[in-house]
Amino acid sequence: MEEEEEEQVATEPPKIHRLDESVVNRIAAGEVIQRPVSAVKELVENSLDAHSSSINVVVKDGGLKLIQVSDDGYGIRYEDLPILCERHTTSKLSSFEDLQSIKSMGFRGEALASMTYVAHVTVMTITKGQLHGYRVSYKDGVMENEPKACAAVKGTQIMIENLFYNMSARRKNLQNSADDYSKIVDLLSRFAIHHTSVSFSCRKHGAGRADVSSVATLSRIDAIRSVYGVSVARSLMKVEALDNDPSSSVFQMDGFISNSEYVAKKITMVLFINDRLVDCTALKRALEIVYAATLPKASKPFIYMSIVLPPEHVDVNVHPTKREVSLLNQEVIIEKIQSVVESRLRSSNETQIFQEQTVEPPSSSQIISSKDSNRNPLASGSKSQKVPVNKMVRTDSSDPAGRLHIYLHAEPRGHLEKNTSLTAVRSSVRQRRNPKETADLSSIQELIAEIDSNCHSGMLDIVRNCTYIGMADDVFALLQHDTHLYLANVVSLSKELMYQQVLRRFAHFNAIQLSNPAPLKELIVLALKEGDTDPESTENDELNEKIAEMNTELLKQKADLVEEYFSIHIDKDGNLSRLPVILDQYTPDMDRVPEFVLCLGNDVDWEEEKKCFQVISAALGNFYAMHPPMLPNPSGDGLQFYQKRKLVRNNEGSLSCNTAADDMMMEDEIEHELVAEAETAWAQREWSIQHVLFPSMRLFFKPPNSMATNGTFVRVASLEKLYRIFERC
Ligand code: ADP
Ligand code: MG
């Protein structure tokens, strides 16, 4: 453009002169048609206004060489062709009053005219009932020639060639940025998911395959699936809002928003207001804030929203391309939408974490232990009220279908909704298995495929549909599935689940920050000492130190790898400071860090990729598994451990008969603290088993075949039979 001339340093006031009309038009055109994608938008909107059911776009050279939009709409009348591309010619608006209630996309009659000032425009069109169509070209708002008869099927085809041929600076700018084609693809994707009764396609000139290709469908989610892919569609939830109070706001919103499992680098916000694709920065920002506050890990959502409100409440004239709009009562509307989205996110998040609630605290049942006495896992509970089995599981064997509902939190949301969000979570697992960045690490894919192919379908059904009743002892949980009771080894289950999750989250972990970075060397020494036959002896100290030093050096060298893929952070000084989140809401027992670090240093073969990842994943699995806490369980047999030590002290006390009573008290105190600590650890573990382990297993776990026979899962009783026994009593 001519701006360069104005750069001169002025000594005198420059003379004001009237701009040449063609220059004015070109500047105005440049405002409406800012880049190729804006031309496409105008043309597609015209096609939509013409009631088309199929719109096809072809683009060459990012739109600079050619943009061609073909539709099957009602076409343009022969007699309208001469003024088609003059400014302010439109079939959509004739008076100012119309402006108040306009429903179509265009109305300013500017778009086509603008294009003729900055490009070569050719129109081919045919109206209903005509034997042939017409073809005509335009320049600077006027026809270049009389319309020529041509063959045509239905609708209109408009070709924009050599866009900005007369605006060299703009053209140069655009040529440097090669992303206009992707902008056009993005634009058509957006249209396609809103106008579901229209089929869209977009391809590069000469390309056989279309980059957007949608077919007319009745369902919005089908449209999203076909355009944005299965994994996006699966992580979406429906949202709706409605207000019809003229004193505050009048609008209706419906849309789809992504859940906590949708993780992206950028927010995608597809907003239609009164069927017009627009931006509303204020709304977008408001929703971003909700996501950041509610789902920080999924704070770049996918949002599709369609808002309908009285046309007179929308001001589309704030921007020359009608792109940014402002609404009447904007604050009220935004606030209402914001709160609907927020509560939707919260409820879906809770659904994922708290699957169900057991009714009874973990307690033993002698009936079962007598059935299965050789396992002896059941002696611990010892608050041995007899709980009738039917009461304990709160179920009725004659109505197994209703069983799960009883355990659900009495939340107002419906069962169906809950299920959709569960499905979304499940699918996101699938999505996680194919994250783009790790797709090339085929070893991970192989390990995951091994899990899938080795999955035991019978146990999968149990895991998915069982009810957790409680812990039967330190290691075994009691589960009910249909009319059967099972004992399941929580340690082996959690170990395997963690292993599988490490592979699935590979390279995509959130991190747990350790409050105090732990020196690797000391950890390894500690672990080695634990392994020694006589931990008190100092015999191996020197050797242990050496091993620890070497391992620390090795792990420091591997720091980048373990950080990138496993989010295990080792700093320059050889301290461990971060660990991965494998299951949300769960931190591993830090007493097991030394063992883990030793395993990393000793057992990993860093040369072979697959083996290396597998062993690290297994080591993490073992570390994060829900082992019984190191302190014995004070509520079971473990209480002896604490009593015994107290007894010894009592004896000592009575031997040296002058022991002060105060000392005795002190000793007592310490024991109580230890008991309290142990109780907390055990209670915490049990909480995690119930609220993290089993819900996650339901969603993610693929039980390996070996678990069917190695004692991880044991069927202990059939309820029907138990009832019969009760009846006899
Ligand atoms: P506006 O859309 O604001 O009316 P445009 O410059 O985009 O202005 O289009 C001018 C007129 O050309 C439209 O009002 C419409 O009557 C006609 N027109 C443009 N494209 C098409 C099309 N694909 N099919 C039918 N009519 C069209
Ligand atoms: Mg238009």
mmCIF file of C-alpha atoms in Angstrom, residues 337-662:
data_model
loop_
_atom_site.group_PDB
_atom_site.id
_atom_site.type_symbol
_atom_site.label_atom_id
_atom_site.label_comp_id
_atom_site.label_asym_id
_atom_site.label_seq_id
_atom_site.Cartn_x
_atom_site.Cartn_y
_atom_site.Cartn_z
ATOM 1 C CA ILE A 337 -22.715 -19.857 31.132
ATOM 2 C CA GLN A 338 -19.632 -19.801 33.297
ATOM 3 C CA SER A 339 -21.452 -21.250 36.271
ATOM 4 C CA VAL A 340 -23.148 -23.975 34.216
ATOM 5 C CA VAL A 341 -19.794 -25.036 32.834
ATOM 6 C CA GLU A 342 -18.185 -24.942 36.236
ATOM 7 C CA SER A 343 -20.728 -27.195 37.884
ATOM 8 C CA ARG A 344 -20.611 -29.567 34.936
ATOM 9 C CA LEU A 345 -16.855 -29.874 35.284
ATOM 10 C CA ARG A 346 -17.006 -30.353 39.014
ATOM 11 C CA SER A 347 -19.618 -33.048 38.891
ATOM 12 C CA SER A 348 -17.797 -34.941 36.174
ATOM 13 C CA ASN A 349 -14.571 -34.725 38.093
ATOM 14 C CA GLU A 350 -16.157 -36.134 41.210
ATOM 15 C CA THR A 351 -17.764 -38.908 39.280
ATOM 16 C CA GLN A 352 -14.384 -40.035 38.178
ATOM 17 C CA ILE A 353 -12.807 -40.015 41.581
ATOM 18 C CA PHE A 354 -15.535 -41.258 43.820
ATOM 19 C CA GLN A 355 -17.078 -44.144 42.093
ATOM 20 C CA GLU A 356 -18.990 -45.661 44.888
ATOM 21 C CA GLN A 357 -19.256 -45.960 48.582
ATOM 22 C CA THR A 358 -19.157 -49.051 50.659
ATOM 23 C CA VAL A 359 -21.569 -49.363 53.454
ATOM 24 C CA GLU A 360 -19.667 -51.257 56.074
ATOM 25 C CA PRO A 361 -16.203 -50.693 57.410
ATOM 26 C CA PRO A 362 -13.808 -53.455 56.520
ATOM 27 C CA SER A 363 -14.534 -56.315 58.798
ATOM 28 C CA SER A 364 -14.001 -59.972 58.757
ATOM 29 C CA SER A 365 -16.586 -62.578 58.386
ATOM 30 C CA GLN A 366 -16.057 -65.860 60.048
ATOM 31 C CA ILE A 367 -18.258 -67.553 57.565
ATOM 32 C CA ILE A 368 -15.818 -66.808 54.858
ATOM 33 C CA SER A 369 -12.736 -67.547 56.848
ATOM 34 C CA SER A 370 -14.056 -70.971 57.689
ATOM 35 C CA LYS A 371 -14.695 -71.540 54.028
ATOM 36 C CA ASP A 372 -11.200 -70.614 53.180
ATOM 37 C CA SER A 373 -9.242 -71.160 56.333
ATOM 38 C CA ASN A 374 -6.002 -72.162 54.658
ATOM 39 C CA ARG A 375 -5.514 -68.638 53.303
ATOM 40 C CA ASN A 376 -5.914 -67.275 56.772
ATOM 41 C CA PRO A 377 -6.248 -63.727 55.641
ATOM 42 C CA LEU A 378 -9.168 -62.947 57.824
ATOM 43 C CA ALA A 379 -8.026 -62.987 61.381
ATOM 44 C CA SER A 380 -7.206 -59.319 61.562
ATOM 45 C CA GLY A 381 -10.460 -57.420 62.006
ATOM 46 C CA SER A 382 -11.268 -58.884 65.384
ATOM 47 C CA LYS A 383 -14.134 -56.498 66.126
ATOM 48 C CA SER A 384 -15.985 -59.629 65.367
ATOM 49 C CA GLN A 385 -19.605 -58.719 65.366
ATOM 50 C CA LYS A 386 -21.250 -61.166 63.124
ATOM 51 C CA VAL A 387 -22.463 -59.309 60.097
ATOM 52 C CA PRO A 388 -24.908 -61.285 58.058
ATOM 53 C CA VAL A 389 -23.573 -61.445 54.578
ATOM 54 C CA ASN A 390 -26.699 -60.123 52.994
ATOM 55 C CA LYS A 391 -26.546 -57.094 55.209
ATOM 56 C CA MET A 392 -22.861 -56.618 54.832
ATOM 57 C CA VAL A 393 -23.066 -56.243 51.095
ATOM 58 C CA ARG A 394 -26.446 -54.561 51.230
ATOM 59 C CA THR A 395 -27.764 -56.380 48.295
ATOM 60 C CA ASP A 396 -30.435 -58.710 47.241
ATOM 61 C CA SER A 397 -29.288 -61.595 45.167
ATOM 62 C CA SER A 398 -32.614 -61.637 43.395
ATOM 63 C CA ASP A 399 -32.007 -58.156 42.116
ATOM 64 C CA PRO A 400 -28.408 -58.028 41.033
ATOM 65 C CA ALA A 401 -29.131 -55.405 38.433
ATOM 66 C CA GLY A 402 -29.959 -52.716 40.941
ATOM 67 C CA ARG A 403 -26.967 -53.464 43.043
ATOM 68 C CA LEU A 404 -24.516 -50.787 42.061
ATOM 69 C CA HIS A 405 -26.956 -47.964 42.397
ATOM 70 C CA ILE A 406 -27.258 -48.474 46.101
ATOM 71 C CA TYR A 407 -23.652 -47.583 46.560
ATOM 72 C CA LEU A 408 -23.587 -44.489 44.489
ATOM 73 C CA HIS A 409 -23.510 -41.129 46.135
ATOM 74 C CA ALA A 410 -26.953 -39.694 46.110
ATOM 75 C CA GLU A 411 -26.074 -37.006 43.660
ATOM 76 C CA PRO A 412 -28.806 -35.358 41.652
ATOM 77 C CA ARG A 413 -27.234 -36.228 38.360
ATOM 78 C CA GLY A 414 -28.535 -39.250 36.587
ATOM 79 C CA HIS A 415 -27.083 -42.668 36.102
ATOM 80 C CA LEU A 416 -26.887 -42.198 32.390
ATOM 81 C CA GLU A 417 -24.858 -39.075 32.612
ATOM 82 C CA LYS A 418 -22.460 -40.757 34.957
ATOM 83 C CA ASN A 419 -22.001 -43.522 32.491
ATOM 84 C CA THR A 420 -21.216 -41.200 29.663
ATOM 85 C CA SER A 421 -18.548 -39.569 31.685
ATOM 86 C CA LEU A 422 -17.115 -42.942 32.589
ATOM 87 C CA THR A 423 -17.085 -43.874 28.963
ATOM 88 C CA ALA A 424 -15.300 -40.670 28.273
ATOM 89 C CA VAL A 425 -12.656 -41.561 30.791
ATOM 90 C CA ARG A 426 -12.263 -45.005 29.358
ATOM 91 C CA SER A 427 -11.865 -43.684 25.909
ATOM 92 C CA SER A 428 -9.365 -41.156 27.008
ATOM 93 C CA VAL A 429 -7.270 -44.062 28.083
ATOM 94 C CA ARG A 430 -7.360 -45.298 24.584
ATOM 95 C CA GLN A 431 -6.465 -41.861 23.453
ATOM 96 C CA ARG A 432 -3.551 -41.770 25.823
ATOM 97 C CA ARG A 433 -2.273 -44.930 24.331
ATOM 98 C CA ASN A 434 -1.678 -43.205 21.081
ATOM 99 C CA PRO A 435 -0.354 -39.834 22.018
ATOM 100 C CA LYS A 436 1.300 -38.181 19.085
ATOM 101 C CA GLU A 437 4.639 -37.554 20.641
ATOM 102 C CA THR A 438 5.212 -41.102 21.769
ATOM 103 C CA ALA A 439 3.894 -42.761 18.668
ATOM 104 C CA ASP A 440 7.406 -43.281 17.413
ATOM 105 C CA LEU A 441 8.469 -45.057 20.581
ATOM 106 C CA SER A 442 7.241 -48.375 19.335
ATOM 107 C CA SER A 443 8.590 -50.200 22.362
ATOM 108 C CA ILE A 444 5.955 -48.558 24.532
ATOM 109 C CA GLN A 445 3.274 -49.461 22.020
ATOM 110 C CA GLU A 446 4.485 -53.032 22.114
ATOM 111 C CA LEU A 447 4.376 -53.199 25.891
ATOM 112 C CA ILE A 448 0.848 -51.823 25.900
ATOM 113 C CA ALA A 449 -0.205 -54.245 23.189
ATOM 114 C CA GLU A 450 1.141 -57.059 25.343
ATOM 115 C CA ILE A 451 -1.083 -55.928 28.209
ATOM 116 C CA ASP A 452 -4.103 -55.859 25.932
ATOM 117 C CA SER A 453 -3.506 -59.215 24.358
ATOM 118 C CA ASN A 454 -2.824 -60.825 27.709
ATOM 119 C CA CYS A 455 -6.034 -59.613 29.324
ATOM 120 C CA HIS A 456 -8.339 -62.144 30.998
ATOM 121 C CA SER A 457 -11.882 -61.351 29.914
ATOM 122 C CA GLY A 458 -13.603 -63.070 32.839
ATOM 123 C CA MET A 459 -11.612 -61.127 35.377
ATOM 124 C CA LEU A 460 -12.047 -57.964 33.377
ATOM 125 C CA ASP A 461 -15.773 -58.341 33.850
ATOM 126 C CA ILE A 462 -15.322 -58.844 37.586
ATOM 127 C CA VAL A 463 -13.055 -55.837 37.900
ATOM 128 C CA ARG A 464 -15.399 -53.615 35.944
ATOM 129 C CA ASN A 465 -18.557 -54.599 37.712
ATOM 130 C CA CYS A 466 -17.618 -55.630 41.203
ATOM 131 C CA THR A 467 -18.462 -53.914 44.448
ATOM 132 C CA TYR A 468 -15.706 -53.327 46.940
ATOM 133 C CA ILE A 469 -16.865 -54.425 50.364
ATOM 134 C CA GLY A 470 -13.814 -53.907 52.493
ATOM 135 C CA MET A 471 -10.423 -55.207 53.453
ATOM 136 C CA ALA A 472 -10.523 -58.743 54.754
ATOM 137 C CA ASP A 473 -6.993 -58.537 56.091
ATOM 138 C CA ASP A 474 -3.788 -56.642 55.381
ATOM 139 C CA VAL A 475 -3.554 -57.836 51.836
ATOM 140 C CA PHE A 476 -6.878 -59.184 50.660
ATOM 141 C CA ALA A 477 -9.940 -57.169 49.766
ATOM 142 C CA LEU A 478 -13.396 -58.641 49.739
ATOM 143 C CA LEU A 479 -15.349 -58.042 46.555
ATOM 144 C CA GLN A 480 -18.767 -58.945 45.411
ATOM 145 C CA HIS A 481 -19.577 -59.669 41.810
ATOM 146 C CA ASP A 482 -23.075 -60.844 40.976
ATOM 147 C CA THR A 483 -23.781 -63.384 43.657
ATOM 148 C CA HIS A 484 -20.174 -64.303 44.269
ATOM 149 C CA LEU A 485 -17.693 -63.120 46.809
ATOM 150 C CA TYR A 486 -14.040 -62.845 45.913
ATOM 151 C CA LEU A 487 -10.843 -62.206 47.746
ATOM 152 C CA ALA A 488 -8.459 -60.108 45.735
ATOM 153 C CA ASN A 489 -4.830 -59.444 46.531
ATOM 154 C CA VAL A 490 -4.590 -55.679 46.686
ATOM 155 C CA VAL A 491 -0.822 -55.621 46.524
ATOM 156 C CA SER A 492 -0.536 -57.600 43.313
ATOM 157 C CA LEU A 493 -3.483 -55.807 41.775
ATOM 158 C CA SER A 494 -2.184 -52.362 42.530
ATOM 159 C CA LYS A 495 1.316 -53.280 41.433
ATOM 160 C CA GLU A 496 0.053 -54.394 38.046
ATOM 161 C CA LEU A 497 -2.335 -51.464 37.714
ATOM 162 C CA MET A 498 0.453 -48.983 38.440
ATOM 163 C CA TYR A 499 2.679 -50.692 35.906
ATOM 164 C CA GLN A 500 0.001 -50.467 33.245
ATOM 165 C CA GLN A 501 -0.719 -46.839 34.054
ATOM 166 C CA VAL A 502 2.947 -45.916 33.837
ATOM 167 C CA LEU A 503 3.004 -47.234 30.302
ATOM 168 C CA ARG A 504 -0.201 -45.468 29.392
ATOM 169 C CA ARG A 505 0.836 -42.148 30.855
ATOM 170 C CA PHE A 506 4.335 -42.557 29.497
ATOM 171 C CA ALA A 507 5.917 -39.151 28.926
ATOM 172 C CA HIS A 508 2.720 -37.430 30.028
ATOM 173 C CA PHE A 509 2.959 -37.437 33.796
ATOM 174 C CA ASN A 510 2.119 -34.768 36.248
ATOM 175 C CA ALA A 511 4.681 -34.457 38.981
ATOM 176 C CA ILE A 512 4.727 -34.881 42.732
ATOM 177 C CA GLN A 513 7.223 -32.463 44.223
ATOM 178 C CA LEU A 514 9.070 -33.832 47.255
ATOM 179 C CA SER A 515 9.145 -31.322 50.071
ATOM 180 C CA ASN A 516 12.766 -32.237 50.774
ATOM 181 C CA PRO A 517 14.916 -33.448 47.906
ATOM 182 C CA ALA A 518 16.343 -36.834 48.901
ATOM 183 C CA PRO A 519 20.027 -37.590 48.280
ATOM 184 C CA LEU A 520 20.236 -40.682 46.087
ATOM 185 C CA LYS A 521 23.429 -41.892 47.656
ATOM 186 C CA GLU A 522 22.017 -42.035 51.154
ATOM 187 C CA LEU A 523 18.867 -43.693 49.886
ATOM 188 C CA ILE A 524 20.867 -46.396 48.175
ATOM 189 C CA VAL A 525 23.035 -46.992 51.231
ATOM 190 C CA LEU A 526 19.871 -47.338 53.269
ATOM 191 C CA ALA A 527 18.406 -49.826 50.821
ATOM 192 C CA LEU A 528 21.611 -51.859 50.721
ATOM 193 C CA LYS A 529 21.713 -51.992 54.505
ATOM 194 C CA GLU A 530 18.160 -53.243 54.642
ATOM 195 C CA GLY A 531 19.146 -56.049 52.314
ATOM 196 C CA ASP A 532 22.142 -57.058 54.444
ATOM 197 C CA THR A 533 21.684 -60.119 56.614
ATOM 198 C CA ASP A 534 22.872 -58.235 59.635
ATOM 199 C CA PRO A 535 21.871 -54.595 59.337
ATOM 200 C CA GLU A 536 23.756 -53.673 62.509
ATOM 201 C CA SER A 537 27.130 -54.813 61.246
ATOM 202 C CA THR A 538 29.468 -52.290 59.658
ATOM 203 C CA GLU A 539 31.308 -54.913 57.696
ATOM 204 C CA ASN A 540 29.891 -53.966 54.293
ATOM 205 C CA ASP A 541 29.760 -50.237 54.856
ATOM 206 C CA GLU A 542 32.629 -49.385 52.604
ATOM 207 C CA LEU A 543 31.405 -51.578 49.812
ATOM 208 C CA ASN A 544 27.883 -50.193 50.159
ATOM 209 C CA GLU A 545 29.223 -46.649 49.961
ATOM 210 C CA LYS A 546 31.026 -47.511 46.744
ATOM 211 C CA ILE A 547 28.004 -49.128 45.166
ATOM 212 C CA ALA A 548 25.860 -46.185 46.180
ATOM 213 C CA GLU A 549 28.324 -43.731 44.697
ATOM 214 C CA MET A 550 28.500 -45.543 41.398
ATOM 215 C CA ASN A 551 24.756 -45.913 41.151
ATOM 216 C CA THR A 552 24.256 -42.247 41.937
ATOM 217 C CA GLU A 553 26.650 -41.277 39.160
ATOM 218 C CA LEU A 554 24.860 -43.568 36.752
ATOM 219 C CA LEU A 555 21.435 -42.174 37.635
ATOM 220 C CA LYS A 556 22.699 -38.620 37.299
ATOM 221 C CA GLN A 557 23.711 -39.489 33.761
ATOM 222 C CA LYS A 558 20.284 -40.915 33.062
ATOM 223 C CA ALA A 559 18.504 -37.952 34.623
ATOM 224 C CA ASP A 560 17.282 -36.549 31.286
ATOM 225 C CA LEU A 561 15.739 -39.811 30.238
ATOM 226 C CA VAL A 562 13.919 -40.533 33.483
ATOM 227 C CA GLU A 563 12.759 -36.943 33.670
ATOM 228 C CA GLU A 564 11.399 -36.811 30.153
ATOM 229 C CA TYR A 565 9.636 -40.141 30.102
ATOM 230 C CA PHE A 566 8.818 -40.801 33.745
ATOM 231 C CA SER A 567 8.860 -37.388 35.372
ATOM 232 C CA ILE A 568 11.433 -38.627 37.878
ATOM 233 C CA HIS A 569 13.551 -35.597 38.541
ATOM 234 C CA ILE A 570 17.144 -35.989 39.664
ATOM 235 C CA ASP A 571 19.028 -32.749 40.140
ATOM 236 C CA LYS A 572 22.674 -31.987 39.456
ATOM 237 C CA ASP A 573 23.679 -32.792 43.008
ATOM 238 C CA GLY A 574 22.147 -36.224 42.818
ATOM 239 C CA ASN A 575 18.982 -35.522 44.766
ATOM 240 C CA LEU A 576 15.638 -36.997 43.940
ATOM 241 C CA SER A 577 13.131 -34.161 43.947
ATOM 242 C CA ARG A 578 10.148 -35.142 41.824
ATOM 243 C CA LEU A 579 8.130 -38.264 41.181
ATOM 244 C CA PRO A 580 5.347 -38.951 38.692
ATOM 245 C CA VAL A 581 1.644 -38.974 39.458
ATOM 246 C CA ILE A 582 0.544 -42.416 38.336
ATOM 247 C CA LEU A 583 -2.967 -42.321 39.694
ATOM 248 C CA ASP A 584 -4.513 -38.987 40.571
ATOM 249 C CA GLN A 585 -5.076 -38.479 44.291
ATOM 250 C CA TYR A 586 -2.417 -40.987 45.217
ATOM 251 C CA THR A 587 1.113 -40.591 46.534
ATOM 252 C CA PRO A 588 3.258 -43.631 47.177
ATOM 253 C CA ASP A 589 4.581 -44.697 50.558
ATOM 254 C CA MET A 590 7.871 -42.826 50.878
ATOM 255 C CA ASP A 591 9.304 -45.557 53.085
ATOM 256 C CA ARG A 592 9.782 -47.422 49.854
ATOM 257 C CA VAL A 593 11.871 -44.813 48.080
ATOM 258 C CA PRO A 594 15.237 -46.412 48.971
ATOM 259 C CA GLU A 595 14.274 -49.760 47.515
ATOM 260 C CA PHE A 596 13.019 -48.057 44.361
ATOM 261 C CA VAL A 597 16.149 -46.013 43.857
ATOM 262 C CA LEU A 598 18.337 -49.053 44.357
ATOM 263 C CA CYS A 599 16.289 -50.918 41.801
ATOM 264 C CA LEU A 600 16.699 -48.062 39.300
ATOM 265 C CA GLY A 601 20.444 -48.077 39.822
ATOM 266 C CA ASN A 602 20.914 -51.825 39.834
ATOM 267 C CA ASP A 603 18.325 -53.531 37.701
ATOM 268 C CA VAL A 604 17.779 -51.344 34.670
ATOM 269 C CA ASP A 605 19.419 -52.235 31.396
ATOM 270 C CA TRP A 606 19.834 -48.810 29.843
ATOM 271 C CA GLU A 607 21.001 -50.104 26.502
ATOM 272 C CA GLU A 608 17.879 -51.828 25.248
ATOM 273 C CA GLU A 609 14.951 -49.433 24.944
ATOM 274 C CA LYS A 610 12.033 -51.763 25.512
ATOM 275 C CA LYS A 611 13.639 -53.638 28.388
ATOM 276 C CA CYS A 612 14.701 -50.384 29.948
ATOM 277 C CA PHE A 613 11.197 -48.884 29.870
ATOM 278 C CA GLN A 614 9.672 -52.104 31.084
ATOM 279 C CA VAL A 615 11.954 -52.448 34.087
ATOM 280 C CA ILE A 616 11.568 -48.811 35.108
ATOM 281 C CA SER A 617 7.793 -49.106 34.770
ATOM 282 C CA ALA A 618 7.790 -52.276 36.833
ATOM 283 C CA ALA A 619 9.992 -50.641 39.466
ATOM 284 C CA LEU A 620 7.564 -47.732 39.664
ATOM 285 C CA GLY A 621 4.698 -50.218 39.825
ATOM 286 C CA ASN A 622 6.294 -51.954 42.755
ATOM 287 C CA PHE A 623 7.076 -48.681 44.488
ATOM 288 C CA TYR A 624 3.571 -47.249 44.063
ATOM 289 C CA ALA A 625 1.768 -50.506 44.834
ATOM 290 C CA MET A 626 -0.458 -50.382 47.904
ATOM 291 C CA HIS A 627 1.744 -52.451 50.145
ATOM 292 C CA PRO A 628 0.816 -52.787 53.790
ATOM 293 C CA PRO A 629 2.504 -49.924 55.622
ATOM 294 C CA MET A 630 5.850 -50.727 57.222
ATOM 295 C CA LEU A 631 4.358 -50.284 60.689
ATOM 296 C CA PRO A 632 2.273 -53.332 61.644
ATOM 297 C CA ASN A 633 -1.456 -52.856 61.650
ATOM 298 C CA PRO A 634 -2.363 -51.904 65.201
ATOM 299 C CA SER A 635 -5.973 -52.944 64.778
ATOM 300 C CA GLY A 636 -5.107 -56.561 64.088
ATOM 301 C CA ASP A 637 -2.408 -58.969 65.205
ATOM 302 C CA GLY A 638 -0.002 -56.118 64.761
ATOM 303 C CA LEU A 639 -1.040 -54.642 68.085
ATOM 304 C CA GLN A 640 1.263 -57.160 69.783
ATOM 305 C CA PHE A 641 4.190 -55.394 68.193
ATOM 306 C CA TYR A 642 3.393 -52.261 70.120
ATOM 307 C CA GLN A 643 2.368 -54.080 73.319
ATOM 308 C CA LYS A 644 5.441 -56.255 73.374
ATOM 309 C CA ARG A 645 7.762 -53.318 73.377
ATOM 310 C CA LYS A 646 5.810 -51.734 76.123
ATOM 311 C CA LEU A 647 6.022 -54.937 78.144
ATOM 312 C CA VAL A 648 9.810 -55.083 77.841
ATOM 313 C CA ARG A 649 10.042 -51.599 79.189
ATOM 314 C CA ASN A 650 7.748 -52.448 82.048
ATOM 315 C CA ASN A 651 9.987 -55.361 82.979
ATOM 316 C CA GLU A 652 13.071 -53.240 82.834
ATOM 317 C CA GLY A 653 11.288 -50.691 84.943
ATOM 318 C CA SER A 654 10.472 -53.176 87.641
ATOM 319 C CA LEU A 655 14.024 -54.575 87.667
ATOM 320 C CA SER A 656 15.629 -51.236 88.314
ATOM 321 C CA CYS A 657 12.976 -50.431 90.825
ATOM 322 C CA ASN A 658 13.834 -46.729 91.116
ATOM 323 C CA THR A 659 12.618 -45.777 87.688
ATOM 324 C CA ALA A 660 10.708 -42.561 87.917
ATOM 325 C CA ALA A 661 7.030 -42.772 87.184
ATOM 326 C CA ASP A 662 7.503 -39.845 84.769
#
